[in-house]
Short mmCIF file of C-alpha atoms and ligand atoms in Angstrom, two decimals:
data_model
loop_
_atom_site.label_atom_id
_atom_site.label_comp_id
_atom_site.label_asym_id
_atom_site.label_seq_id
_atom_site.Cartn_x
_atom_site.Cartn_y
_atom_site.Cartn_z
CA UNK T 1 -18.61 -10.75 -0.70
CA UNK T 2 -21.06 -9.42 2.19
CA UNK T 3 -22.80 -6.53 1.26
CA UNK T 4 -21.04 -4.16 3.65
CA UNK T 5 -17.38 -5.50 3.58
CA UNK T 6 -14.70 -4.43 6.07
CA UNK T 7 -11.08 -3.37 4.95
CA UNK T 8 -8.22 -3.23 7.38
CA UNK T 9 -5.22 -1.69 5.95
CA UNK T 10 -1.63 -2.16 7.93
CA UNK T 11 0.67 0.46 7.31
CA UNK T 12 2.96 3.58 8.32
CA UNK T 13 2.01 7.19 7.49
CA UNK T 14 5.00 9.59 7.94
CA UNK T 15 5.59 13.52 7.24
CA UNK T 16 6.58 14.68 4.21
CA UNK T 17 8.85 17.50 3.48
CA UNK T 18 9.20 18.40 0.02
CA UNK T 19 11.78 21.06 -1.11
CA UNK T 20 11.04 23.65 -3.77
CA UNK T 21 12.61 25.06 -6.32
CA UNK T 22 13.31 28.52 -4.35
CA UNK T 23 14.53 26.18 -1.64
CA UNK T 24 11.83 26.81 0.31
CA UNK T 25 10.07 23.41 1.98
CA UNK T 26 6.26 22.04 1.40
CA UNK T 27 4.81 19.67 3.95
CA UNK T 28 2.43 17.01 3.12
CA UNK T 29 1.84 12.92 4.72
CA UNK T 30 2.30 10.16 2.68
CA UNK T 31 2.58 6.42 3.06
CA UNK T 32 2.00 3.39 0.71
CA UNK T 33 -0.54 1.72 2.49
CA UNK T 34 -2.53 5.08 3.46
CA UNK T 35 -2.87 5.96 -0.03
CA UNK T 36 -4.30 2.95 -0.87
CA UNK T 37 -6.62 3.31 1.79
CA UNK T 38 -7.51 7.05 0.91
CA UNK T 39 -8.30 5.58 -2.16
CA UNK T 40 -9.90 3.16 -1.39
CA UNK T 41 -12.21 5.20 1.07
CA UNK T 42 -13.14 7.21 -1.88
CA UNK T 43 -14.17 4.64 -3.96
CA UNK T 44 -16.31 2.68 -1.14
CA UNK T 45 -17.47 5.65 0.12
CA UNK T 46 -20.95 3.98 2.52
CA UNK T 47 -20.42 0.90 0.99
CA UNK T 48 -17.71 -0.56 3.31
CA UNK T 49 -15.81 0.29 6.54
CA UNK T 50 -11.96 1.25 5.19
CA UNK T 51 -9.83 0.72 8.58
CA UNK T 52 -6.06 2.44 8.70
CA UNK T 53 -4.75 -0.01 10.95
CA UNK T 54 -1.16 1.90 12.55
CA UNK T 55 0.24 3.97 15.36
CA UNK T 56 1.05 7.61 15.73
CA UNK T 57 3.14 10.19 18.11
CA UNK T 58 1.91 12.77 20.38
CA UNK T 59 3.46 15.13 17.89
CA UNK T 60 0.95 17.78 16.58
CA UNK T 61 1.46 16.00 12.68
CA UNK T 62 -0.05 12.65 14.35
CA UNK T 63 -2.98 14.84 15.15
CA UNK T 64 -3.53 16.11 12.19
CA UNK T 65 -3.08 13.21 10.04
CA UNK T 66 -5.64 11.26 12.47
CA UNK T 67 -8.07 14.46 10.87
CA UNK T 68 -7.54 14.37 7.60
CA UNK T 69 -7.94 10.20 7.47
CA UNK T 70 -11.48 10.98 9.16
CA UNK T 71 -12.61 13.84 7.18
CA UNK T 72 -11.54 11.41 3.52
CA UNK T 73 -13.97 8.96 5.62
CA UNK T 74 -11.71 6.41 6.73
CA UNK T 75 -12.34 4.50 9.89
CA UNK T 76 -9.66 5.15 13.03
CA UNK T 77 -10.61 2.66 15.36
CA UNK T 78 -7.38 1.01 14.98
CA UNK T 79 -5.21 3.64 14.82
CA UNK T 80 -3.43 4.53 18.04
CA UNK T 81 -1.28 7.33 19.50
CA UNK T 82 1.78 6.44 21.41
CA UNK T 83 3.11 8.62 24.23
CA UNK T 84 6.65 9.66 24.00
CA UNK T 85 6.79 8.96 20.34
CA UNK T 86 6.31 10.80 17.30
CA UNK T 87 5.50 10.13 13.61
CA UNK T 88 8.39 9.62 11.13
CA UNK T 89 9.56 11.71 8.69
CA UNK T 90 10.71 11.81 4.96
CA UNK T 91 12.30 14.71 2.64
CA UNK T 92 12.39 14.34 -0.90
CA UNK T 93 14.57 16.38 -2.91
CA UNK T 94 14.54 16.94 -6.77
CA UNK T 95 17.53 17.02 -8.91
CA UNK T 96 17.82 19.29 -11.66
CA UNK T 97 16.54 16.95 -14.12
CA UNK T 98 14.11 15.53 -12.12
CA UNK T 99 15.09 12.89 -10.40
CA UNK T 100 13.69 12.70 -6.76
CA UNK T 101 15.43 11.21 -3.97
CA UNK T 102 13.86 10.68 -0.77
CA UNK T 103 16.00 10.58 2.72
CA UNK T 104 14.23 8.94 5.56
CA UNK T 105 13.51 9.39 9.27
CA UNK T 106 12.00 6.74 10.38
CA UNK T 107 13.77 4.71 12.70
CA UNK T 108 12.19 5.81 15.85
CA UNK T 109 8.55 6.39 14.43
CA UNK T 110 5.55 5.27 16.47
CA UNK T 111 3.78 3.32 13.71
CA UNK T 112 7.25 0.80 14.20
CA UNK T 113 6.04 -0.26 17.47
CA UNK T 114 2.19 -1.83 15.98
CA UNK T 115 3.16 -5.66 16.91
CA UNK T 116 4.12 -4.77 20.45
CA UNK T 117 1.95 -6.68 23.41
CA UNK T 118 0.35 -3.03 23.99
CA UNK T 119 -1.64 -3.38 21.05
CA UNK T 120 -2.92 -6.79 21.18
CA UNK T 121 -6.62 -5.72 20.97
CA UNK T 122 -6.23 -2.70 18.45
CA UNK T 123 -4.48 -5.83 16.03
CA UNK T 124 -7.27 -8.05 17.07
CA UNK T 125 -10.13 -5.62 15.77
CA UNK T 126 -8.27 -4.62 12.69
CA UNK T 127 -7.88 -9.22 12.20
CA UNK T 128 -11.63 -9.63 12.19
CA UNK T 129 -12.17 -7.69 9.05
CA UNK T 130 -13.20 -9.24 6.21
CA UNK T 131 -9.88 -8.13 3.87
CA UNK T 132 -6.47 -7.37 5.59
CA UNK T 133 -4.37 -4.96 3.13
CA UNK T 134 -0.73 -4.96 3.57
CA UNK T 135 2.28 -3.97 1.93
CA UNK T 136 6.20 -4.65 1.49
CA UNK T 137 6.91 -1.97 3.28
CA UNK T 138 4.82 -2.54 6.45
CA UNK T 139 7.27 -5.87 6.95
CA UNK T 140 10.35 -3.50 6.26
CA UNK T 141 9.51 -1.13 9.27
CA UNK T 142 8.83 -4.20 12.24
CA UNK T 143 11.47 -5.79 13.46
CA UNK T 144 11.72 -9.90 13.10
CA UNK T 145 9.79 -11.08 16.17
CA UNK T 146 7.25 -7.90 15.12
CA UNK T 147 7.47 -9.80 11.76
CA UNK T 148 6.78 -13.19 12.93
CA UNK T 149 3.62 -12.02 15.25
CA UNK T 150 2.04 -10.05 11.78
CA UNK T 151 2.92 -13.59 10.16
CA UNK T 152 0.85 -16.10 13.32
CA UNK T 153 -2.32 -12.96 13.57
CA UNK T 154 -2.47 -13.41 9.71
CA UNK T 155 -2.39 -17.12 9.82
CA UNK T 156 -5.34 -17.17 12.09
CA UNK T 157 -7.19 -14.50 10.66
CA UNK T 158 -7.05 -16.81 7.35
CA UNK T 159 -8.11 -19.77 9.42
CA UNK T 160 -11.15 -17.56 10.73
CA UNK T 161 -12.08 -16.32 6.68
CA UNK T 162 -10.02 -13.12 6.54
CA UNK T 163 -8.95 -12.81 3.19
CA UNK T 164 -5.34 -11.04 2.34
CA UNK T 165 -4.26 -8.67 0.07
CA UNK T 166 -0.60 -8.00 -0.27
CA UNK T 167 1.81 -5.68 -2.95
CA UNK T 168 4.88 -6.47 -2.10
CA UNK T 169 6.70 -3.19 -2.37
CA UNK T 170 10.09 -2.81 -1.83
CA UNK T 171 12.32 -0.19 -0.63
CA UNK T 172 15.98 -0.79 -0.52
CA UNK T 173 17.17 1.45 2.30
CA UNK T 174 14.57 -0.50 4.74
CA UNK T 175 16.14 -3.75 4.12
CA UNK T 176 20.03 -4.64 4.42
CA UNK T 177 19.97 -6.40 1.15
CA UNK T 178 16.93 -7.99 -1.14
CA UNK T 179 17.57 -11.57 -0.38
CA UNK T 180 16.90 -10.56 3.47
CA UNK T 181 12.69 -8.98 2.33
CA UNK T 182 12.48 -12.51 0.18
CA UNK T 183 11.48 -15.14 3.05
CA UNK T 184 9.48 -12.73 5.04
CA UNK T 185 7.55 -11.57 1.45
CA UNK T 186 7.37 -15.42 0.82
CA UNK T 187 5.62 -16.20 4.03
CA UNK T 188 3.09 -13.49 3.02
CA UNK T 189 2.45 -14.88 -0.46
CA UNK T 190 1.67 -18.26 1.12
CA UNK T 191 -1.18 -16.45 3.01
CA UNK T 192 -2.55 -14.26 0.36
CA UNK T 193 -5.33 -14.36 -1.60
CA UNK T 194 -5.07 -11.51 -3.78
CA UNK T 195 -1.68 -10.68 -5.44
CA UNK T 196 -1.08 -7.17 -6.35
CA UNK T 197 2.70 -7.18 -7.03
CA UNK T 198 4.90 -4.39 -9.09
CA UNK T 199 7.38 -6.43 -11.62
CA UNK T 200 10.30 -4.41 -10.63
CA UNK T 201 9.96 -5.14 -6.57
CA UNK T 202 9.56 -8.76 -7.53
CA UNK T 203 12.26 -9.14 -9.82
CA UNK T 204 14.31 -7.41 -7.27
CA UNK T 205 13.40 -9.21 -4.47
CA UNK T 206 13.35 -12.85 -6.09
CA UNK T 207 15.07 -12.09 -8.98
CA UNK T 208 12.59 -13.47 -11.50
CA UNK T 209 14.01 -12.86 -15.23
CA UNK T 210 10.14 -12.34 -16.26
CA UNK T 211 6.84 -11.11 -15.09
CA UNK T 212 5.74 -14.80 -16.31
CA UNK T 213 7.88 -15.80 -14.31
CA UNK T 214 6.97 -14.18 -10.91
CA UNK T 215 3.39 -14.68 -11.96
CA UNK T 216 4.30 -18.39 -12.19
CA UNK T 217 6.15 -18.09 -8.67
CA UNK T 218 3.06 -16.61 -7.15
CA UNK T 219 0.90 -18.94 -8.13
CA UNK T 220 3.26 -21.78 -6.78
CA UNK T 221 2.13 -19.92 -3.14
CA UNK T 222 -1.67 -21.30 -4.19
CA UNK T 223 -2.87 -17.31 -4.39
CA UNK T 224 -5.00 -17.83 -7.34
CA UNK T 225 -5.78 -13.99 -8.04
CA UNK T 226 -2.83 -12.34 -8.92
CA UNK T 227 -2.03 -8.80 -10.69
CA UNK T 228 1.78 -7.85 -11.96
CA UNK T 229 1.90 -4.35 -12.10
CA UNK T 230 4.16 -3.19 -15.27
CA UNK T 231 4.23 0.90 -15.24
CA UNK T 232 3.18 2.02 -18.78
CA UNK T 233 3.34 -1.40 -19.91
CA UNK T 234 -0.14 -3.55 -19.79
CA UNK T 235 -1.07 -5.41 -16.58
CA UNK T 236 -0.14 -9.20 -16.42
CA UNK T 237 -3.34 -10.92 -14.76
CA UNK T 238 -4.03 -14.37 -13.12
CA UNK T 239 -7.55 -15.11 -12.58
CA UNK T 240 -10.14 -17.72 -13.02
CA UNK T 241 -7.39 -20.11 -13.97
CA UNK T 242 -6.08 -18.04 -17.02
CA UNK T 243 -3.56 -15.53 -17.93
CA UNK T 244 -4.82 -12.54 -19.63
CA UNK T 245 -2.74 -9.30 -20.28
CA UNK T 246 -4.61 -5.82 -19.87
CA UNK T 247 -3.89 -2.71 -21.80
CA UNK T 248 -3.37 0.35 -19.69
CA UNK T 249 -4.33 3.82 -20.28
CA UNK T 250 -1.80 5.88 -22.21
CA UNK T 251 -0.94 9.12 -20.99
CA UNK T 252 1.24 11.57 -22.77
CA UNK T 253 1.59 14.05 -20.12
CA UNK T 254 2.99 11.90 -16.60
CA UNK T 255 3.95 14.62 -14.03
CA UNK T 256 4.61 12.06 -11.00
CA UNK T 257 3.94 8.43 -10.25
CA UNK T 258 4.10 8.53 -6.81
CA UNK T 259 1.06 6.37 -5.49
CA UNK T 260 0.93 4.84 -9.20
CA UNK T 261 0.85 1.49 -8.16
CA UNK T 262 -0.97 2.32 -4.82
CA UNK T 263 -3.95 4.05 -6.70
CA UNK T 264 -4.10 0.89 -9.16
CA UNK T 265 -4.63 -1.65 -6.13
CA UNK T 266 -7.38 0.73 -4.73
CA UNK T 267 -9.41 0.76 -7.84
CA UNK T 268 -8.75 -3.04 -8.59
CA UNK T 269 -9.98 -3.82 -4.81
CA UNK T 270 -12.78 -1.79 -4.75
CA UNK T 271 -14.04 -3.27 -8.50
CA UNK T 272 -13.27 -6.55 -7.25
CA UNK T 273 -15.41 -5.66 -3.36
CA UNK T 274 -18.18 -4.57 -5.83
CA UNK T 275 -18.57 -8.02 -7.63
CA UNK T 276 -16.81 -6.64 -10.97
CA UNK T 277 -14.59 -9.42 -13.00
CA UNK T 278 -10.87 -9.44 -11.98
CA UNK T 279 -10.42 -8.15 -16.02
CA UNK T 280 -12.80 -5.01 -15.02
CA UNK T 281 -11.08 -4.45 -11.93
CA UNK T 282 -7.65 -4.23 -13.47
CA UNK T 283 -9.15 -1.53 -16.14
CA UNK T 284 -10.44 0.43 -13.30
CA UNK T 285 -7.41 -0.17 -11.33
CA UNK T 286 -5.57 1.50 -14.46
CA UNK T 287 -8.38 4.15 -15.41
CA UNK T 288 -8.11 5.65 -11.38
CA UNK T 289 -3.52 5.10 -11.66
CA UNK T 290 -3.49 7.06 -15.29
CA UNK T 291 -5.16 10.19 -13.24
CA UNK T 292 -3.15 9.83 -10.52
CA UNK T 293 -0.11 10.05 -12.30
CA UNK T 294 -1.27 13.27 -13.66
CA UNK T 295 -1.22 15.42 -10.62
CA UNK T 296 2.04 16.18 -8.62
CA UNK T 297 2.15 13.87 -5.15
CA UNK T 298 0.36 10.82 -3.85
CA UNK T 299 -3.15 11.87 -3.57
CA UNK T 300 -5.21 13.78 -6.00
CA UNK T 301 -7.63 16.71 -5.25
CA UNK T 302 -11.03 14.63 -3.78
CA UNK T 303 -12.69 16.75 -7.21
CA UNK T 304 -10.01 14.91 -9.85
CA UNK T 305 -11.66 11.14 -9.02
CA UNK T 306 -13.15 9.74 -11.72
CA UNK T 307 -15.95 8.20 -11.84
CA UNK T 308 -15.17 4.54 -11.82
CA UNK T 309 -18.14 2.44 -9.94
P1 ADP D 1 4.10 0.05 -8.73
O1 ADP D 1 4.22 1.41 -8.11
O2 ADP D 1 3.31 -0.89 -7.90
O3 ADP D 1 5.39 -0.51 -9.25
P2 ADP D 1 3.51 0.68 -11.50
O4 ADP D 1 4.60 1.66 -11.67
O5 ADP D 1 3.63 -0.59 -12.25
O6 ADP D 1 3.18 0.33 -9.98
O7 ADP D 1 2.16 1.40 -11.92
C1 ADP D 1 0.90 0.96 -11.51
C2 ADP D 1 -0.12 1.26 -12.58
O8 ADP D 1 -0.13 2.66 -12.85
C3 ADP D 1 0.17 0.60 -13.91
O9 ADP D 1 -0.33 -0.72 -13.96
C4 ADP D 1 -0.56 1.53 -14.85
O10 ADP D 1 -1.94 1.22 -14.84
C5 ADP D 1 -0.35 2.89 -14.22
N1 ADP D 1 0.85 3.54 -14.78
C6 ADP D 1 2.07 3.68 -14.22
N2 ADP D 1 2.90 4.38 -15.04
C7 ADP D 1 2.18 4.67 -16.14
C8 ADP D 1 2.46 5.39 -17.36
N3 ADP D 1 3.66 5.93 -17.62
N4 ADP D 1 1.46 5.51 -18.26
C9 ADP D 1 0.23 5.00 -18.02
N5 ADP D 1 -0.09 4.31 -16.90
C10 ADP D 1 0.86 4.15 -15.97
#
């Protein structure tokens, strides 16, 4: 890996509104792929250029998002504002035991609109990177011709020495049914070459009856670095031509796993950008998710990250 590698991450940040217990509303941003990259960002810090590669509205939120990715250090050169747009837009609610469900506005969001002809050059710079990040859920948002352009830039970004990193998350309400994610996921996998998959979204998408047995699935694609993501249970890696199967960190007190899995793949990338064994990475990966998991939302207080690297 070059000494100063380049990271472009493809993804949708939206607006959070979070209702309280008084019924009153919080508002935050959160996104899969932009907490990885927050992460990510921290972890790198000088040591590589972190790209959020996406599009935002002329809404005031866009704007402020755009600052708060710059002041955590990420680079915006690839992330564009389009007029007569804004970003989308989630609310989560919590039951009285707990249980959060999240409603979504998204359907008209700017970030939707990243494969159209406009943005041939903003996708170009984001291809030439040296790792393209993507995620489950930026296939769920494009539409299929959106789809199949991601799928022919990726294939020649490969051709050119891009490596790909994909976590095929998956969120039911984007997708009509599971079956309809499983050929566009599939014609990721063939192009990755880092794996960082959570069991349930592949179990659910493929219907594997094991994590052996999407590990064994993946590895059928030819990706020959692969991580299965368990939640509390240990982490299920593929590397070097070996399985091995990597203890977690326990925690007794888990306040909210949002960006569980996100955090993990952060930590494991940025282990794995700094030379460290894939077994390493995934204990990193799991050291930075176990703090994570401690704090209420998707990203922790910059003053809460460990000290990993
Ligand atoms: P995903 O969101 O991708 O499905 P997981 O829920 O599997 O991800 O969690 C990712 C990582 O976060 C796990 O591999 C583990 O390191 C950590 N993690 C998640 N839940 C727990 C938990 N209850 N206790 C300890 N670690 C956890």
């Amino acid at each position: 890996m070059s000494d100063h590698p380049s990271i472009a991450l493809i993804g949708e940040c939206m607006i959070e509104l979070r209702e309280l217990h008084h019924g009153g509303l919080s508002r935050g941003y959160g996104g899969d792929v932009l907490n990885t990259s927050v992460y990510l960002s921290r972890l790198m810090g000088a040591d590589a250029t972190i790209r959020f590669t996406t599009l935002l509205g002329e809404d005031p939120f866009s704007l402020e998002m755009l600052t708060t990715w710059e002041s955590e250090g990420i680079n915006c050169d690839t992330v564009g504002r389009l007029t007569g747009r804004n970003a989308g837009l989630y609310f989560v609610r919590t039951d009285k035991i707990g249980e959060r469900t999240f409603h979504y506005w998204r359907g008209q969001s700017a970030a939707r609109e990243i494969m159209g002809s406009d943005w041939a050059d903003l996708r170009a710079h984001a291809m030439g990177s040296d790792w393209i990040y993507l995620s489950g859920i930026t296939l769920a948002i494009l539409d299929d011709p959106g789809r199949e352009r991601l799928l022919s830039e990726l294939a020649v970004a490969r051709k050119r020495g891009t490596h790909i990193a994909f976590d095929g998350n998956f969120r039911p309400t984007l997708w009509t049914a599971p079956a309809d994610a499983a050929p566009w996921h599939s014609q990721v996998w063939d192009l990755s070459a880092l794996a960082l998959a959570g069991v349930e979204d592949e179990a659910t998408v493929f219907g594997d009856a094991t994590p052996e047995a999407s590990l064994d699935r993946l590895r059928d694609h030819g990706i020959t670095e692969i991580v299965i993501k368990r939640g509390p249970q240990s982490v299920l890696l593929h590397a070097d031509a070996a399985n091995q199967y990597i203890e977690v960190i326990p925690v007794g007190n888990v306040i909210d796993t949002t960006a569980a899995g996100d955090s993990f793949n952060a930590g494991y990338m940025a282990a794995r950008l700094k030379n460290r064994a894939p077994a390493e990475a995934a204990h990193i990966g799991a050291m930075l998710a176990a703090e994570v998991i401690q704090h209420p939302g998707a990203v922790i207080p910059p003053s809460y990250m460990p000290t990993l690297l």
